[in-house]
XYZ file of C-alpha atoms in Angstrom:
311
model
C 8.310 -74.344 -26.944
C 5.182 -73.982 -24.337
C 3.585 -70.771 -23.001
C 2.290 -71.323 -20.682
C 3.691 -72.806 -17.344
C 4.379 -76.831 -17.525
C 2.410 -77.813 -14.683
C 1.318 -81.693 -14.290
C -2.619 -80.561 -15.264
C -0.920 -79.743 -18.508
C 1.359 -82.289 -18.971
C -2.217 -84.863 -18.814
C -3.769 -82.734 -21.467
C -0.854 -82.640 -23.436
C -0.873 -86.100 -23.476
C -4.597 -86.604 -23.125
C -4.411 -89.243 -20.948
C -8.106 -89.686 -19.562
C -9.061 -90.482 -15.686
C -8.188 -93.923 -15.572
C -5.443 -93.942 -17.615
C -4.033 -91.057 -15.343
C -5.051 -93.020 -12.258
C -2.519 -95.983 -13.632
C 0.175 -94.487 -14.833
C 0.211 -92.711 -11.847
C 0.835 -95.694 -9.381
C 3.163 -97.341 -12.029
C 5.461 -94.216 -12.217
C 5.422 -94.368 -8.386
C 6.199 -98.660 -7.888
C 9.715 -97.142 -9.754
C 9.889 -93.648 -7.170
C 9.263 -90.920 -10.257
C 7.163 -88.783 -8.317
C 5.247 -87.013 -12.317
C 5.845 -87.826 -16.015
C 6.864 -84.115 -15.483
C 9.817 -85.184 -14.643
C 10.144 -87.279 -18.134
C 8.798 -84.707 -20.534
C 10.321 -81.486 -18.937
C 13.912 -83.446 -19.797
C 13.029 -84.058 -23.053
C 11.146 -79.640 -23.296
C 14.950 -78.348 -21.819
C 16.553 -77.108 -24.800
C 20.035 -79.000 -26.277
C 22.293 -76.483 -25.131
C 20.821 -77.079 -21.599
C 21.706 -80.656 -21.793
C 24.784 -80.427 -23.580
C 28.275 -82.077 -21.978
C 30.743 -80.289 -23.203
C 34.412 -81.697 -22.729
C 36.410 -78.533 -23.150
C 36.041 -74.408 -23.747
C 37.530 -71.738 -24.856
C 37.006 -68.610 -25.720
C 39.749 -66.253 -25.227
C 37.418 -64.207 -23.215
C 39.128 -62.424 -19.972
C 42.197 -61.119 -22.999
C 43.253 -58.018 -23.059
C 43.924 -56.776 -26.867
C 47.393 -57.578 -28.073
C 48.331 -60.323 -25.141
C 50.487 -63.242 -26.531
C 48.463 -67.251 -26.441
C 51.440 -67.715 -24.070
C 50.140 -67.346 -20.750
C 46.537 -67.234 -21.091
C 44.290 -68.030 -19.128
C 40.597 -67.247 -18.566
C 37.837 -67.392 -16.347
C 34.900 -68.805 -18.117
C 36.657 -72.151 -20.463
C 35.411 -75.782 -19.709
C 37.284 -78.886 -18.382
C 41.011 -76.989 -18.945
C 43.240 -76.902 -16.654
C 47.203 -74.329 -16.283
C 47.361 -71.477 -19.465
C 47.569 -71.864 -23.293
C 51.993 -72.607 -24.453
C 53.241 -72.430 -27.442
C 56.288 -74.423 -27.617
C 57.945 -73.976 -31.253
C 58.152 -76.623 -33.217
C 59.637 -76.007 -36.589
C 59.034 -71.870 -37.136
C 58.159 -68.805 -34.670
C 54.696 -66.863 -35.696
C 52.642 -64.509 -33.646
C 49.776 -65.818 -31.894
C 48.190 -62.805 -29.876
C 44.508 -62.112 -28.548
C 42.713 -59.203 -30.420
C 39.276 -57.775 -29.220
C 36.745 -56.591 -31.441
C 38.572 -53.182 -32.502
C 42.096 -54.047 -33.481
C 41.192 -56.645 -36.033
C 42.553 -56.783 -38.830
C 39.241 -56.729 -40.676
C 37.621 -53.915 -37.933
C 33.852 -55.022 -37.499
C 33.845 -59.050 -37.862
C 31.040 -61.114 -36.429
C 33.275 -63.035 -34.652
C 33.118 -62.808 -31.185
C 35.942 -60.568 -29.947
C 38.431 -62.143 -27.595
C 39.699 -64.422 -30.326
C 43.218 -65.617 -31.267
C 45.152 -63.601 -34.013
C 47.948 -65.148 -35.934
C 49.412 -62.357 -37.955
C 52.722 -64.099 -39.972
C 53.089 -66.908 -42.641
C 55.817 -68.701 -39.218
C 53.396 -72.111 -38.084
C 52.563 -71.079 -34.483
C 50.851 -74.243 -32.352
C 48.827 -73.569 -29.521
C 48.680 -76.308 -26.381
C 46.959 -76.834 -23.276
C 45.234 -79.080 -21.168
C 42.715 -80.636 -20.513
C 40.403 -81.756 -17.140
C 38.892 -84.533 -19.450
C 40.951 -87.165 -21.849
C 39.472 -87.845 -25.598
C 39.787 -91.815 -25.174
C 40.204 -93.237 -28.111
C 41.059 -97.037 -26.398
C 37.690 -97.737 -27.170
C 35.222 -97.437 -30.393
C 33.299 -93.874 -29.413
C 32.641 -90.161 -30.829
C 33.482 -86.767 -30.226
C 32.808 -83.594 -31.713
C 34.919 -80.268 -31.817
C 34.156 -77.104 -33.223
C 35.575 -73.209 -33.532
C 35.105 -70.442 -35.454
C 37.735 -68.725 -38.314
C 37.647 -65.813 -40.186
C 40.404 -65.492 -42.636
C 41.116 -63.561 -46.047
C 41.669 -65.589 -48.437
C 41.426 -70.524 -48.889
C 45.322 -69.860 -48.662
C 45.949 -70.297 -44.482
C 46.584 -72.757 -41.964
C 44.126 -73.221 -39.268
C 43.410 -76.670 -37.382
C 42.337 -77.779 -34.388
C 42.566 -81.393 -32.415
C 44.395 -82.830 -30.072
C 47.613 -84.147 -28.736
C 48.056 -87.769 -27.254
C 48.860 -88.060 -22.726
C 52.377 -89.559 -23.717
C 52.760 -86.195 -25.758
C 54.076 -87.855 -28.850
C 51.667 -87.733 -31.292
C 49.412 -85.339 -32.699
C 45.631 -85.912 -34.334
C 44.365 -83.048 -36.297
C 42.010 -81.215 -38.664
C 41.395 -78.044 -40.288
C 42.720 -76.574 -43.561
C 46.129 -76.744 -44.164
C 46.272 -73.786 -47.581
C 45.404 -73.806 -50.822
C 46.511 -75.029 -53.927
C 47.510 -78.062 -55.139
C 47.774 -81.316 -53.153
C 46.944 -78.634 -50.206
C 43.720 -77.649 -48.447
C 40.669 -79.545 -46.160
C 43.021 -81.959 -44.040
C 42.804 -84.836 -40.995
C 45.873 -86.216 -39.776
C 47.351 -88.307 -36.989
C 51.387 -87.650 -36.700
C 54.421 -86.515 -34.716
C 53.473 -83.567 -31.632
C 54.261 -80.441 -34.974
C 54.521 -82.755 -38.068
C 53.366 -81.181 -41.086
C 50.096 -79.709 -41.088
C 49.195 -80.636 -44.697
C 49.391 -84.402 -44.227
C 46.841 -86.560 -46.334
C 46.000 -83.228 -47.953
C 44.439 -83.460 -51.546
C 43.888 -80.803 -52.907
C 39.983 -79.888 -51.749
C 39.556 -76.611 -51.343
C 37.647 -75.193 -48.464
C 34.791 -73.128 -50.033
C 36.860 -73.700 -53.419
C 39.276 -71.626 -52.474
C 38.234 -67.890 -52.060
C 40.239 -65.297 -52.722
C 40.672 -61.499 -51.715
C 37.437 -61.531 -49.547
C 37.119 -61.219 -45.885
C 34.633 -64.396 -44.898
C 34.068 -66.251 -41.403
C 33.170 -70.287 -41.151
C 31.670 -72.701 -38.096
C 33.976 -75.539 -38.460
C 32.734 -78.578 -37.408
C 34.655 -81.935 -37.057
C 33.525 -85.490 -35.902
C 35.656 -87.959 -35.082
C 34.480 -91.646 -34.740
C 36.554 -94.685 -33.951
C 34.066 -97.788 -34.884
C 35.687 -101.251 -35.055
C 39.459 -99.513 -34.017
C 39.175 -97.959 -37.218
C 38.811 -93.992 -36.706
C 36.738 -91.739 -39.224
C 37.516 -87.928 -39.433
C 34.419 -85.939 -40.829
C 35.316 -82.048 -41.777
C 32.487 -79.368 -42.163
C 32.873 -75.846 -42.707
C 29.706 -74.004 -42.255
C 29.340 -69.972 -43.374
C 29.129 -67.697 -40.725
C 28.056 -70.643 -38.212
C 26.265 -73.971 -38.417
C 23.091 -72.403 -37.253
C 23.225 -69.081 -39.922
C 23.698 -72.104 -42.547
C 21.044 -73.952 -41.576
C 23.247 -76.942 -40.747
C 24.719 -76.689 -44.455
C 27.590 -76.914 -45.318
C 29.761 -75.347 -48.308
C 32.824 -77.375 -48.087
C 32.715 -80.815 -47.046
C 35.684 -83.750 -46.275
C 35.590 -87.806 -44.753
C 39.378 -88.608 -43.457
C 40.262 -93.155 -42.772
C 42.379 -92.214 -40.162
C 43.472 -95.447 -39.605
C 43.659 -97.959 -36.483
C 43.911 -95.641 -33.854
C 43.764 -97.512 -30.081
C 45.865 -93.689 -27.667
C 44.256 -91.084 -25.107
C 44.202 -87.425 -26.114
C 44.662 -84.810 -22.740
C 45.471 -82.115 -25.004
C 43.387 -79.669 -26.937
C 45.868 -77.682 -29.780
C 45.398 -75.239 -32.127
C 48.065 -74.412 -35.743
C 47.648 -70.955 -37.251
C 49.529 -69.062 -40.149
C 48.808 -66.992 -42.976
C 46.528 -63.714 -40.598
C 43.891 -65.615 -39.320
C 41.469 -66.089 -36.163
C 39.991 -68.428 -34.598
C 37.932 -68.283 -31.524
C 35.012 -70.148 -29.646
C 36.802 -73.882 -29.554
C 34.027 -76.348 -28.205
C 34.585 -80.028 -27.379
C 31.790 -82.525 -26.916
C 30.685 -86.246 -27.312
C 27.320 -85.201 -29.716
C 26.473 -82.511 -31.831
C 24.502 -79.882 -29.764
C 27.512 -80.162 -27.713
C 29.457 -78.022 -29.674
C 26.690 -76.784 -32.251
C 22.811 -74.747 -31.458
C 20.805 -77.860 -32.864
C 16.558 -77.494 -33.394
C 14.217 -77.719 -30.741
C 12.341 -80.795 -31.478
C 8.442 -79.739 -31.432
C 6.690 -79.984 -28.680
C 3.762 -82.282 -31.269
C 7.108 -84.586 -31.257
C 8.078 -84.181 -27.480
C 4.453 -85.114 -26.343
C 4.914 -88.345 -27.879
C 8.503 -89.095 -26.875
C 6.986 -88.548 -23.162
C 3.882 -90.942 -23.749
C 6.063 -93.388 -25.437
C 8.177 -93.570 -22.028
C 5.829 -93.472 -19.747
C 4.222 -96.954 -21.462
C 7.776 -98.131 -22.029
C 8.049 -97.364 -17.922
C 5.067 -99.433 -17.116
C 5.757 -101.581 -20.136
C 8.908 -102.331 -18.102
C 7.171 -102.803 -14.313
C 5.484 -105.081 -15.419
């Protein structure tokens, strides 16, 4: 970012525009009701996070230690309504909110409070969203969250339930071993979390040591077909430099449906936190800002495009 305040004079200096060109461009911009080129360049200078359009966010921030997930709602969430529910689909588990001192591993890097599962039984938690993930048309949605566990033989998945309440779109890890591992699937609500698994192990299938990941799921519908790209980053996307340690792509076939409920499944002693849903990668992970040189070129390009448009 610039170390000095950005004003109209500095904008012209960055773009290396002379007096004659500046006068001409100002006239052009006034014709399309843009008061200053500062508007164009400053929008590009904003950090990606400042421009992000988050569809949904849950960080369990106001949760008390050992508080049940069922019935929880806080004040920091985005795009969610009502409270979390933990319906039982063939199994019961123990989902509760933990803080940083009472978590299973003591001092950890997850931003507590977070949701901890302390059972081999599967628990699914759901909460309504105020917006719809629309897969009746082609488009892309991103979902990210943090996962902590001391083993790969754990179930941790996040996804959506459709507006009819009958079908779920889920992705994540489904235990470890032959025919298990990283997967994505569309199925009946509360269905088999190992659907579509093919043995792709999370980070090679570690054992015996506590680890943390940021999972990033990309769901893209193109020509009616839904493709899920699943990536796990050691520590976080930023800490890993955007290089995944585990990845898998699953073609989920043709899909025409709307989803309006956020959902996650847990089993086998793990922690989930900081769930984010958006329509770009920058909505769910911090993306490095472009260089000033690139932004200067972008600003000039936009100015020239505006001038060409008026002509």
